[in-house]
Amino acid sequence: MSIATALDAIALLLGERLSRSKSELTAHGRSESYFPLTPPDAVAYPESTEEVQALVAICAEHGCPVTGWGAGTSLEGHGLAVRGGVVVDFTRMNKVLEIRPTDMDVTVQPGVTREALNEELRATGLFFPVDPGANASLGGMAMTRASGTTTVRYGTMRDNVLGLQVVLADGRVIRTGTRARKSAAGYDLTALMVGSEGTLGLVTELTLRLYGVPEATSAGICAFPDMGSAVTAVMEVIQMGIPMARIEFVDDATARAFTAYSGMEMAEAPHLLVEFHGSPESVAQDAERFGEIVADHGASPFRWSAREEERRALWALRHNGYYAILAARKGSRAVVTDMCVPISQLARAVEETQADIAASGIPGPILGHVGDGNFHAVLLVDPEQPAELETAKRLSHRMAERALALGGTCTGEHGVGQGKMGFMEAEHGAGWDVMGEIKRALDPQGLMNPGKLVRQG
Amino acid sequence: MSIATALDAIALLLGERLSRSKSELTAHGRSESYFPLTPPDAVAYPESTEEVQALVAICAEHGCPVTGWGAGTSLEGHGLAVRGGVVVDFTRMNKVLEIRPTDMDVTVQPGVTREALNEELRATGLFFPVDPGANASLGGMAMTRASGTTTVRYGTMRDNVLGLQVVLADGRVIRTGTRARKSAAGYDLTALMVGSEGTLGLVTELTLRLYGVPEATSAGICAFPDMGSAVTAVMEVIQMGIPMARIEFVDDATARAFTAYSGMEMAEAPHLLVEFHGSPESVAQDAERFGEIVADHGASPFRWSAREEERRALWALRHNGYYAILAARKGSRAVVTDMCVPISQLARAVEETQADIAASGIPGPILGHVGDGNFHAVLLVDPEQPAELETAKRLSHRMAERALALGGTCTGEHGVGQGKMGFMEAEHGAGWDVMGEIKRALDPQGLMNPGKLVRQG
């Protein structure tokens, strides 16, 4: 029983599609974040469920760890093979298998990225709405329970994965869910797998919900005197049932960075960016009513448009947010945090985090998804000064503790990976033990993405 | 180790709130459906999580089966103690613990019924939307993953339970989920518990999503030449993004029963009943656009209203549907079936089922939730003729097989209970084994609602 024996057997299976080249190992040992380089022993590029099944069966026989890899855009080091073994890169499993326009669903392989899927859907009038920012793979998005700017209207991956094909740790292949829109037939294995970060199996097929491209879209922006009034206004809009498709906020530091990066003039104040989907009449009405409500909360005049070029300019701001913020400090690297609280606690959480960042001496503009109570501080550290990375980690740590103290979660959308392991016990208590019991039942050897999510024995 | 020893210990714990009276045992041995009388050995009425915890710990020590009981409205015999032991009746745990209007959520005990919750919410401008018809308990609704007429807009219990407190088989108490609107922190234990039918633990607290009572509502009805055109029209409405809050269909036999029961004249044809929630302007526009689309599919003129008395009259029809259908055959009892398919297969599924029922010789009007692809035949059997019950069971069996053949599920919303155990292997394949592995990991003695959901050893 050894990794080496397993890799020899996998090489017989995959030929040149099992790589041990230094450049491949390095590329799959890096993450988008601050985790140290962790090259695996080999990288496999399967092309079918059968190959994944055979590979996992070999790994089970020889005790070789298996870690899935999508587009490598995770921010918490999910794909790093911390116990070595083989990284399974799904790049070659990138086919859209079947689009069913009448049922508004699609079956894809895990390596399809969300942008590639939406490109394929262009002619159908349908789209897949979950948008975490990065052009992540759909397999990776399912495994980290990704969400993003459109979650307030369309939900997270939890809400949009109808079914999965999964290769389990012992090489069995299961199908979870059906193509029916709902079911009451037993444990929700789909939901158990979504967010499991590859620790229970490897996803080889996903069936996803699609939505009609809205006939019309309107979008707009306004500034607020403070976070509290912005959040209160959004809560009122939600209670009124005005259906926002996106409702994003940026703080004053982010507004400053946007102005510097784009040249578009923004007041140095908290802002809301909002989008509505519907008919031409409804998106105009929604925007008007939104404008009236925010005005009651001291906002600047709400500027909105249903014209595509103006909407694009607005969202280009938000989508380039990460780069705009990075440019605010030349030569810096970013540590991106992720906390999520009940909406009533959001203003407090942001303000306490801002004070914490201000006292730390490093910049950390904040932006987030106000409809979900989820936000990120983009902490800018000088890579030449290791002490700053430590400061950023401390700030991130305190944000997670703050989230738990306010009734929220240590990660709204980035996942546990390596970065949030330290908060699982505090967040879940005995529930974390239960996760470990499920893990051991389905992966008794602990070979699927070992070192992640559950308590390590 | 015996049930008798366990009951003696529970009697010490609960005093008179452990009942072994014949009438109590009989009342908790009956179901709403055709299952034989199955009285438990005792019925417990706990008043707190601590009492449930102590009770379950006693049962674990003495090997006594434990089965939860909400309002007793299950249609698949979920609450019947098929291996004896104690039924835990949550009637006394019926408090709304905390309403949080700004976060639009609420924490309740499991014995609160959905109508009682909405009564308590009346002053807040908020409501809980999941509506399975019966005034079920919220604990029971979570455990069976209930849904109903509003699912097309507001989702099922899967989508509306934010978190749970659960007493596990060994007496541990866990909290799943947080009050944040989303989380990526580990396995989704909330989703695993929702729909688990009490086989993994007993729920002692639920935190639920609430929604603003819509400012305006419109509702209407129209007839179609056949099911196919009705379903095609609905698919088009969904693709256009017109947000329906309810979209129900009834077949020609149901329309006939409604006419006879209510006196309101309906053509003997398939009908759609629809409702829109929003602003006064949007619900009028939605109704107008709906009317245009259905007209293109051969519907009768779409009659709609935003006036409360007219809307109430319309939905009274649907809500009394079960009784109207029962009245269509004097002295009959109903066997209610439940199948759910991809929407593209719905017309075919209904038509094949109608043909099957017509050939059987017993009446079986059909109604359902067209937006979810879910429908029910209400099979009317003469209780004096046991052969008719067998015919109804055969029809129900064939509906479940048909659902699977069409890519759907054997139960859209009624759950597995005793009635759908025979379809679990066909629906889930090796996934059913995985459910069994999870069950054994969390309940190795098999004491939580034994005989249900997983393969029986």
mmCIF file with all atom_site columns, N, CA, C and O in Angstrom, chain B residues 144-187:
data_model
loop_
_atom_site.group_PDB
_atom_site.id
_atom_site.type_symbol
_atom_site.label_atom_id
_atom_site.label_alt_id
_atom_site.label_comp_id
_atom_site.label_asym_id
_atom_site.label_entity_id
_atom_site.label_seq_id
_atom_site.pdbx_PDB_ins_code
_atom_site.Cartn_x
_atom_site.Cartn_y
_atom_site.Cartn_z
_atom_site.occupancy
_atom_site.B_iso_or_equiv
_atom_site.pdbx_formal_charge
_atom_site.auth_seq_id
_atom_site.auth_comp_id
_atom_site.auth_asym_id
_atom_site.auth_atom_id
_atom_site.pdbx_PDB_model_num
ATOM 1   N N  . THR B 1 144 ? -40.794 15.680 6.610  1.00 0.00 ? 144 THR B N  1
ATOM 2   C CA . THR B 1 144 ? -41.231 15.051 5.351  1.00 0.00 ? 144 THR B CA 1
ATOM 3   C C  . THR B 1 144 ? -40.882 15.906 4.124  1.00 0.00 ? 144 THR B C  1
ATOM 4   O O  . THR B 1 144 ? -41.287 15.579 3.022  1.00 0.00 ? 144 THR B O  1
ATOM 5   N N  . ARG B 1 145 ? -40.165 16.986 4.333  1.00 0.00 ? 145 ARG B N  1
ATOM 6   C CA . ARG B 1 145 ? -39.815 17.910 3.239  1.00 0.00 ? 145 ARG B CA 1
ATOM 7   C C  . ARG B 1 145 ? -41.081 18.325 2.491  1.00 0.00 ? 145 ARG B C  1
ATOM 8   O O  . ARG B 1 145 ? -41.180 18.222 1.258  1.00 0.00 ? 145 ARG B O  1
ATOM 9   N N  . ALA B 1 146 ? -42.040 18.832 3.253  1.00 0.00 ? 146 ALA B N  1
ATOM 10  C CA . ALA B 1 146 ? -43.347 19.187 2.691  1.00 0.00 ? 146 ALA B CA 1
ATOM 11  C C  . ALA B 1 146 ? -43.239 20.352 1.719  1.00 0.00 ? 146 ALA B C  1
ATOM 12  O O  . ALA B 1 146 ? -42.325 21.160 1.793  1.00 0.00 ? 146 ALA B O  1
ATOM 13  N N  . SER B 1 147 ? -44.211 20.411 0.829  1.00 0.00 ? 147 SER B N  1
ATOM 14  C CA . SER B 1 147 ? -44.303 21.575 -0.055 1.00 0.00 ? 147 SER B CA 1
ATOM 15  C C  . SER B 1 147 ? -45.775 21.845 -0.336 1.00 0.00 ? 147 SER B C  1
ATOM 16  O O  . SER B 1 147 ? -46.583 21.744 0.583  1.00 0.00 ? 147 SER B O  1
ATOM 17  N N  . GLY B 1 148 ? -46.157 22.226 -1.538 1.00 0.00 ? 148 GLY B N  1
ATOM 18  C CA . GLY B 1 148 ? -47.573 22.484 -1.783 1.00 0.00 ? 148 GLY B CA 1
ATOM 19  C C  . GLY B 1 148 ? -47.796 23.552 -2.813 1.00 0.00 ? 148 GLY B C  1
ATOM 20  O O  . GLY B 1 148 ? -46.978 23.744 -3.711 1.00 0.00 ? 148 GLY B O  1
ATOM 21  N N  . THR B 1 149 ? -48.931 24.286 -2.675 1.00 0.00 ? 149 THR B N  1
ATOM 22  C CA . THR B 1 149 ? -49.357 25.171 -3.763 1.00 0.00 ? 149 THR B CA 1
ATOM 23  C C  . THR B 1 149 ? -48.411 26.341 -4.009 1.00 0.00 ? 149 THR B C  1
ATOM 24  O O  . THR B 1 149 ? -48.386 26.862 -5.117 1.00 0.00 ? 149 THR B O  1
ATOM 25  N N  . THR B 1 150 ? -47.663 26.781 -3.018 1.00 0.00 ? 150 THR B N  1
ATOM 26  C CA . THR B 1 150 ? -46.842 27.991 -3.201 1.00 0.00 ? 150 THR B CA 1
ATOM 27  C C  . THR B 1 150 ? -45.392 27.687 -3.548 1.00 0.00 ? 150 THR B C  1
ATOM 28  O O  . THR B 1 150 ? -44.563 28.602 -3.610 1.00 0.00 ? 150 THR B O  1
ATOM 29  N N  . THR B 1 151 ? -45.074 26.412 -3.756 1.00 0.00 ? 151 THR B N  1
ATOM 30  C CA . THR B 1 151 ? -43.673 26.021 -3.942 1.00 0.00 ? 151 THR B CA 1
ATOM 31  C C  . THR B 1 151 ? -43.051 26.655 -5.176 1.00 0.00 ? 151 THR B C  1
ATOM 32  O O  . THR B 1 151 ? -41.862 26.986 -5.185 1.00 0.00 ? 151 THR B O  1
ATOM 33  N N  . VAL B 1 152 ? -43.841 26.853 -6.218 1.00 0.00 ? 152 VAL B N  1
ATOM 34  C CA . VAL B 1 152 ? -43.317 27.430 -7.453 1.00 0.00 ? 152 VAL B CA 1
ATOM 35  C C  . VAL B 1 152 ? -42.678 28.794 -7.182 1.00 0.00 ? 152 VAL B C  1
ATOM 36  O O  . VAL B 1 152 ? -41.723 29.182 -7.847 1.00 0.00 ? 152 VAL B O  1
ATOM 37  N N  . ARG B 1 153 ? -43.162 29.510 -6.188 1.00 0.00 ? 153 ARG B N  1
ATOM 38  C CA . ARG B 1 153 ? -42.590 30.820 -5.860 1.00 0.00 ? 153 ARG B CA 1
ATOM 39  C C  . ARG B 1 153 ? -41.676 30.780 -4.643 1.00 0.00 ? 153 ARG B C  1
ATOM 40  O O  . ARG B 1 153 ? -40.629 31.401 -4.614 1.00 0.00 ? 153 ARG B O  1
ATOM 41  N N  . TYR B 1 154 ? -42.097 30.067 -3.579 1.00 0.00 ? 154 TYR B N  1
ATOM 42  C CA . TYR B 1 154 ? -41.404 30.180 -2.288 1.00 0.00 ? 154 TYR B CA 1
ATOM 43  C C  . TYR B 1 154 ? -40.591 28.944 -1.919 1.00 0.00 ? 154 TYR B C  1
ATOM 44  O O  . TYR B 1 154 ? -39.906 28.941 -0.907 1.00 0.00 ? 154 TYR B O  1
ATOM 45  N N  . GLY B 1 155 ? -40.661 27.890 -2.721 1.00 0.00 ? 155 GLY B N  1
ATOM 46  C CA . GLY B 1 155 ? -39.860 26.702 -2.437 1.00 0.00 ? 155 GLY B CA 1
ATOM 47  C C  . GLY B 1 155 ? -40.529 25.748 -1.462 1.00 0.00 ? 155 GLY B C  1
ATOM 48  O O  . GLY B 1 155 ? -41.659 25.960 -1.013 1.00 0.00 ? 155 GLY B O  1
ATOM 49  N N  . THR B 1 156 ? -39.800 24.655 -1.151 1.00 0.00 ? 156 THR B N  1
ATOM 50  C CA . THR B 1 156 ? -40.296 23.623 -0.234 1.00 0.00 ? 156 THR B CA 1
ATOM 51  C C  . THR B 1 156 ? -39.707 23.874 1.154  1.00 0.00 ? 156 THR B C  1
ATOM 52  O O  . THR B 1 156 ? -39.018 24.870 1.376  1.00 0.00 ? 156 THR B O  1
ATOM 53  N N  . MET B 1 157 ? -39.925 22.948 2.067  1.00 0.00 ? 157 MET B N  1
ATOM 54  C CA . MET B 1 157 ? -39.295 23.076 3.385  1.00 0.00 ? 157 MET B CA 1
ATOM 55  C C  . MET B 1 157 ? -37.771 23.087 3.260  1.00 0.00 ? 157 MET B C  1
ATOM 56  O O  . MET B 1 157 ? -37.075 23.719 4.053  1.00 0.00 ? 157 MET B O  1
ATOM 57  N N  . ARG B 1 158 ? -37.238 22.380 2.262  1.00 0.00 ? 158 ARG B N  1
ATOM 58  C CA . ARG B 1 158 ? -35.792 22.407 2.008  1.00 0.00 ? 158 ARG B CA 1
ATOM 59  C C  . ARG B 1 158 ? -35.267 23.832 1.895  1.00 0.00 ? 158 ARG B C  1
ATOM 60  O O  . ARG B 1 158 ? -34.179 24.141 2.345  1.00 0.00 ? 158 ARG B O  1
ATOM 61  N N  . ASP B 1 159 ? -36.050 24.689 1.270  1.00 0.00 ? 159 ASP B N  1
ATOM 62  C CA . ASP B 1 159 ? -35.611 26.052 1.006  1.00 0.00 ? 159 ASP B CA 1
ATOM 63  C C  . ASP B 1 159 ? -35.922 27.007 2.144  1.00 0.00 ? 159 ASP B C  1
ATOM 64  O O  . ASP B 1 159 ? -35.418 28.125 2.159  1.00 0.00 ? 159 ASP B O  1
ATOM 65  N N  . ASN B 1 160 ? -36.753 26.581 3.072  1.00 0.00 ? 160 ASN B N  1
ATOM 66  C CA . ASN B 1 160 ? -37.255 27.522 4.072  1.00 0.00 ? 160 ASN B CA 1
ATOM 67  C C  . ASN B 1 160 ? -36.901 27.182 5.513  1.00 0.00 ? 160 ASN B C  1
ATOM 68  O O  . ASN B 1 160 ? -37.330 27.879 6.421  1.00 0.00 ? 160 ASN B O  1
ATOM 69  N N  . VAL B 1 161 ? -36.140 26.112 5.710  1.00 0.00 ? 161 VAL B N  1
ATOM 70  C CA . VAL B 1 161 ? -35.613 25.827 7.046  1.00 0.00 ? 161 VAL B CA 1
ATOM 71  C C  . VAL B 1 161 ? -34.176 26.340 7.084  1.00 0.00 ? 161 VAL B C  1
ATOM 72  O O  . VAL B 1 161 ? -33.323 25.866 6.338  1.00 0.00 ? 161 VAL B O  1
ATOM 73  N N  . LEU B 1 162 ? -33.926 27.339 7.925  1.00 0.00 ? 162 LEU B N  1
ATOM 74  C CA . LEU B 1 162 ? -32.570 27.895 8.025  1.00 0.00 ? 162 LEU B CA 1
ATOM 75  C C  . LEU B 1 162 ? -31.715 27.093 8.982  1.00 0.00 ? 162 LEU B C  1
ATOM 76  O O  . LEU B 1 162 ? -30.501 27.032 8.839  1.00 0.00 ? 162 LEU B O  1
ATOM 77  N N  . GLY B 1 163 ? -32.335 26.504 9.996  1.00 0.00 ? 163 GLY B N  1
ATOM 78  C CA . GLY B 1 163 ? -31.562 25.771 10.985 1.00 0.00 ? 163 GLY B CA 1
ATOM 79  C C  . GLY B 1 163 ? -32.463 24.934 11.863 1.00 0.00 ? 163 GLY B C  1
ATOM 80  O O  . GLY B 1 163 ? -33.680 25.158 11.928 1.00 0.00 ? 163 GLY B O  1
ATOM 81  N N  . LEU B 1 164 ? -31.868 23.955 12.521 1.00 0.00 ? 164 LEU B N  1
ATOM 82  C CA . LEU B 1 164 ? -32.621 23.029 13.359 1.00 0.00 ? 164 LEU B CA 1
ATOM 83  C C  . LEU B 1 164 ? -31.862 22.767 14.655 1.00 0.00 ? 164 LEU B C  1
ATOM 84  O O  . LEU B 1 164 ? -30.633 22.844 14.695 1.00 0.00 ? 164 LEU B O  1
ATOM 85  N N  . GLN B 1 165 ? -32.617 22.427 15.680 1.00 0.00 ? 165 GLN B N  1
ATOM 86  C CA . GLN B 1 165 ? -32.035 21.765 16.845 1.00 0.00 ? 165 GLN B CA 1
ATOM 87  C C  . GLN B 1 165 ? -32.542 20.328 16.783 1.00 0.00 ? 165 GLN B C  1
ATOM 88  O O  . GLN B 1 165 ? -33.745 20.109 16.620 1.00 0.00 ? 165 GLN B O  1
ATOM 89  N N  . VAL B 1 166 ? -31.627 19.378 16.910 1.00 0.00 ? 166 VAL B N  1
ATOM 90  C CA . VAL B 1 166 ? -31.992 17.968 16.733 1.00 0.00 ? 166 VAL B CA 1
ATOM 91  C C  . VAL B 1 166 ? -31.425 17.151 17.886 1.00 0.00 ? 166 VAL B C  1
ATOM 92  O O  . VAL B 1 166 ? -30.256 17.312 18.251 1.00 0.00 ? 166 VAL B O  1
ATOM 93  N N  . VAL B 1 167 ? -32.256 16.281 18.456 1.00 0.00 ? 167 VAL B N  1
ATOM 94  C CA . VAL B 1 167 ? -31.782 15.291 19.424 1.00 0.00 ? 167 VAL B CA 1
ATOM 95  C C  . VAL B 1 167 ? -31.448 14.024 18.627 1.00 0.00 ? 167 VAL B C  1
ATOM 96  O O  . VAL B 1 167 ? -32.320 13.447 17.971 1.00 0.00 ? 167 VAL B O  1
ATOM 97  N N  . LEU B 1 168 ? -30.181 13.630 18.665 1.00 0.00 ? 168 LEU B N  1
ATOM 98  C CA . LEU B 1 168 ? -29.734 12.457 17.908 1.00 0.00 ? 168 LEU B CA 1
ATOM 99  C C  . LEU B 1 168 ? -30.037 11.168 18.674 1.00 0.00 ? 168 LEU B C  1
ATOM 100 O O  . LEU B 1 168 ? -30.390 11.194 19.856 1.00 0.00 ? 168 LEU B O  1
ATOM 101 N N  . ALA B 1 169 ? -29.831 10.049 17.997 1.00 0.00 ? 169 ALA B N  1
ATOM 102 C CA . ALA B 1 169 ? -30.193 8.739  18.551 1.00 0.00 ? 169 ALA B CA 1
ATOM 103 C C  . ALA B 1 169 ? -29.479 8.415  19.861 1.00 0.00 ? 169 ALA B C  1
ATOM 104 O O  . ALA B 1 169 ? -29.999 7.660  20.686 1.00 0.00 ? 169 ALA B O  1
ATOM 105 N N  . ASP B 1 170 ? -28.290 8.989  20.054 1.00 0.00 ? 170 ASP B N  1
ATOM 106 C CA . ASP B 1 170 ? -27.560 8.705  21.294 1.00 0.00 ? 170 ASP B CA 1
ATOM 107 C C  . ASP B 1 170 ? -27.804 9.770  22.364 1.00 0.00 ? 170 ASP B C  1
ATOM 108 O O  . ASP B 1 170 ? -27.122 9.785  23.391 1.00 0.00 ? 170 ASP B O  1
ATOM 109 N N  . GLY B 1 171 ? -28.741 10.679 22.107 1.00 0.00 ? 171 GLY B N  1
ATOM 110 C CA . GLY B 1 171 ? -29.073 11.692 23.098 1.00 0.00 ? 171 GLY B CA 1
ATOM 111 C C  . GLY B 1 171 ? -28.282 12.983 22.962 1.00 0.00 ? 171 GLY B C  1
ATOM 112 O O  . GLY B 1 171 ? -28.560 13.954 23.677 1.00 0.00 ? 171 GLY B O  1
ATOM 113 N N  . ARG B 1 172 ? -27.317 13.025 22.038 1.00 0.00 ? 172 ARG B N  1
ATOM 114 C CA . ARG B 1 172 ? -26.634 14.308 21.807 1.00 0.00 ? 172 ARG B CA 1
ATOM 115 C C  . ARG B 1 172 ? -27.610 15.297 21.187 1.00 0.00 ? 172 ARG B C  1
ATOM 116 O O  . ARG B 1 172 ? -28.484 14.920 20.415 1.00 0.00 ? 172 ARG B O  1
ATOM 117 N N  . VAL B 1 173 ? -27.407 16.589 21.501 1.00 0.00 ? 173 VAL B N  1
ATOM 118 C CA . VAL B 1 173 ? -28.224 17.636 20.886 1.00 0.00 ? 173 VAL B CA 1
ATOM 119 C C  . VAL B 1 173 ? -27.313 18.450 19.981 1.00 0.00 ? 173 VAL B C  1
ATOM 120 O O  . VAL B 1 173 ? -26.253 18.914 20.411 1.00 0.00 ? 173 VAL B O  1
ATOM 121 N N  . ILE B 1 174 ? -27.710 18.601 18.715 1.00 0.00 ? 174 ILE B N  1
ATOM 122 C CA . ILE B 1 174 ? -26.920 19.458 17.824 1.00 0.00 ? 174 ILE B CA 1
ATOM 123 C C  . ILE B 1 174 ? -27.789 20.590 17.301 1.00 0.00 ? 174 ILE B C  1
ATOM 124 O O  . ILE B 1 174 ? -29.011 20.502 17.261 1.00 0.00 ? 174 ILE B O  1
ATOM 125 N N  . ARG B 1 175 ? -27.093 21.671 16.908 1.00 0.00 ? 175 ARG B N  1
ATOM 126 C CA . ARG B 1 175 ? -27.739 22.754 16.167 1.00 0.00 ? 175 ARG B CA 1
ATOM 127 C C  . ARG B 1 175 ? -27.156 22.752 14.768 1.00 0.00 ? 175 ARG B C  1
ATOM 128 O O  . ARG B 1 175 ? -25.946 22.723 14.596 1.00 0.00 ? 175 ARG B O  1
ATOM 129 N N  . THR B 1 176 ? -28.023 22.755 13.774 1.00 0.00 ? 176 THR B N  1
ATOM 130 C CA . THR B 1 176 ? -27.555 22.811 12.390 1.00 0.00 ? 176 THR B CA 1
ATOM 131 C C  . THR B 1 176 ? -27.890 24.183 11.833 1.00 0.00 ? 176 THR B C  1
ATOM 132 O O  . THR B 1 176 ? -28.849 24.817 12.256 1.00 0.00 ? 176 THR B O  1
ATOM 133 N N  . GLY B 1 177 ? -27.062 24.637 10.880 1.00 0.00 ? 177 GLY B N  1
ATOM 134 C CA . GLY B 1 177 ? -27.312 25.929 10.241 1.00 0.00 ? 177 GLY B CA 1
ATOM 135 C C  . GLY B 1 177 ? -27.014 27.089 11.163 1.00 0.00 ? 177 GLY B C  1
ATOM 136 O O  . GLY B 1 177 ? -26.616 26.914 12.319 1.00 0.00 ? 177 GLY B O  1
ATOM 137 N N  . THR B 1 178 ? -27.188 28.299 10.633 1.00 0.00 ? 178 THR B N  1
ATOM 138 C CA . THR B 1 178 ? -27.045 29.512 11.436 1.00 0.00 ? 178 THR B CA 1
ATOM 139 C C  . THR B 1 178 ? -28.207 30.406 11.034 1.00 0.00 ? 178 THR B C  1
ATOM 140 O O  . THR B 1 178 ? -29.043 30.014 10.239 1.00 0.00 ? 178 THR B O  1
ATOM 141 N N  . ARG B 1 179 ? -28.224 31.645 11.561 1.00 0.00 ? 179 ARG B N  1
ATOM 142 C CA . ARG B 1 179 ? -29.270 32.574 11.125 1.00 0.00 ? 179 ARG B CA 1
ATOM 143 C C  . ARG B 1 179 ? -28.823 33.404 9.924  1.00 0.00 ? 179 ARG B C  1
ATOM 144 O O  . ARG B 1 179 ? -29.588 34.218 9.418  1.00 0.00 ? 179 ARG B O  1
ATOM 145 N N  . ALA B 1 180 ? -27.604 33.197 9.459  1.00 0.00 ? 180 ALA B N  1
ATOM 146 C CA . ALA B 1 180 ? -27.203 33.824 8.196  1.00 0.00 ? 180 ALA B CA 1
ATOM 147 C C  . ALA B 1 180 ? -27.987 33.178 7.064  1.00 0.00 ? 180 ALA B C  1
ATOM 148 O O  . ALA B 1 180 ? -28.380 32.024 7.151  1.00 0.00 ? 180 ALA B O  1
ATOM 149 N N  . ARG B 1 181 ? -28.191 33.956 5.978  1.00 0.00 ? 181 ARG B N  1
ATOM 150 C CA . ARG B 1 181 ? -29.012 33.475 4.878  1.00 0.00 ? 181 ARG B CA 1
ATOM 151 C C  . ARG B 1 181 ? -28.341 32.380 4.055  1.00 0.00 ? 181 ARG B C  1
ATOM 152 O O  . ARG B 1 181 ? -28.988 31.697 3.278  1.00 0.00 ? 181 ARG B O  1
ATOM 153 N N  . LYS B 1 182 ? -27.036 32.244 4.193  1.00 0.00 ? 182 LYS B N  1
ATOM 154 C CA . LYS B 1 182 ? -26.328 31.191 3.461  1.00 0.00 ? 182 LYS B CA 1
ATOM 155 C C  . LYS B 1 182 ? -25.054 30.891 4.212  1.00 0.00 ? 182 LYS B C  1
ATOM 156 O O  . LYS B 1 182 ? -24.631 31.665 5.076  1.00 0.00 ? 182 LYS B O  1
ATOM 157 N N  . SER B 1 183 ? -24.432 29.784 3.904  1.00 0.00 ? 183 SER B N  1
ATOM 158 C CA . SER B 1 183 ? -23.174 29.413 4.543  1.00 0.00 ? 183 SER B CA 1
ATOM 159 C C  . SER B 1 183 ? -22.477 28.403 3.649  1.00 0.00 ? 183 SER B C  1
ATOM 160 O O  . SER B 1 183 ? -23.119 27.620 2.955  1.00 0.00 ? 183 SER B O  1
ATOM 161 N N  . ALA B 1 184 ? -21.134 28.428 3.666  1.00 0.00 ? 184 ALA B N  1
ATOM 162 C CA . ALA B 1 184 ? -20.362 27.412 2.947  1.00 0.00 ? 184 ALA B CA 1
ATOM 163 C C  . ALA B 1 184 ? -19.505 26.631 3.934  1.00 0.00 ? 184 ALA B C  1
ATOM 164 O O  . ALA B 1 184 ? -18.493 26.065 3.568  1.00 0.00 ? 184 ALA B O  1
ATOM 165 N N  . ALA B 1 185 ? -19.956 26.573 5.201  1.00 0.00 ? 185 ALA B N  1
ATOM 166 C CA . ALA B 1 185 ? -19.138 25.994 6.271  1.00 0.00 ? 185 ALA B CA 1
ATOM 167 C C  . ALA B 1 185 ? -19.482 24.531 6.528  1.00 0.00 ? 185 ALA B C  1
ATOM 168 O O  . ALA B 1 185 ? -20.070 24.182 7.546  1.00 0.00 ? 185 ALA B O  1
ATOM 169 N N  . GLY B 1 186 ? -19.113 23.659 5.596  1.00 0.00 ? 186 GLY B N  1
ATOM 170 C CA . GLY B 1 186 ? -19.217 22.224 5.867  1.00 0.00 ? 186 GLY B CA 1
ATOM 171 C C  . GLY B 1 186 ? -20.489 21.588 5.365  1.00 0.00 ? 186 GLY B C  1
ATOM 172 O O  . GLY B 1 186 ? -21.286 22.212 4.658  1.00 0.00 ? 186 GLY B O  1
ATOM 173 N N  . TYR B 1 187 ? -20.669 20.306 5.714  1.00 0.00 ? 187 TYR B N  1
ATOM 174 C CA . TYR B 1 187 ? -21.812 19.547 5.220  1.00 0.00 ? 187 TYR B CA 1
ATOM 175 C C  . TYR B 1 187 ? -23.121 20.217 5.661  1.00 0.00 ? 187 TYR B C  1
ATOM 176 O O  . TYR B 1 187 ? -23.245 20.707 6.786  1.00 0.00 ? 187 TYR B O  1
#
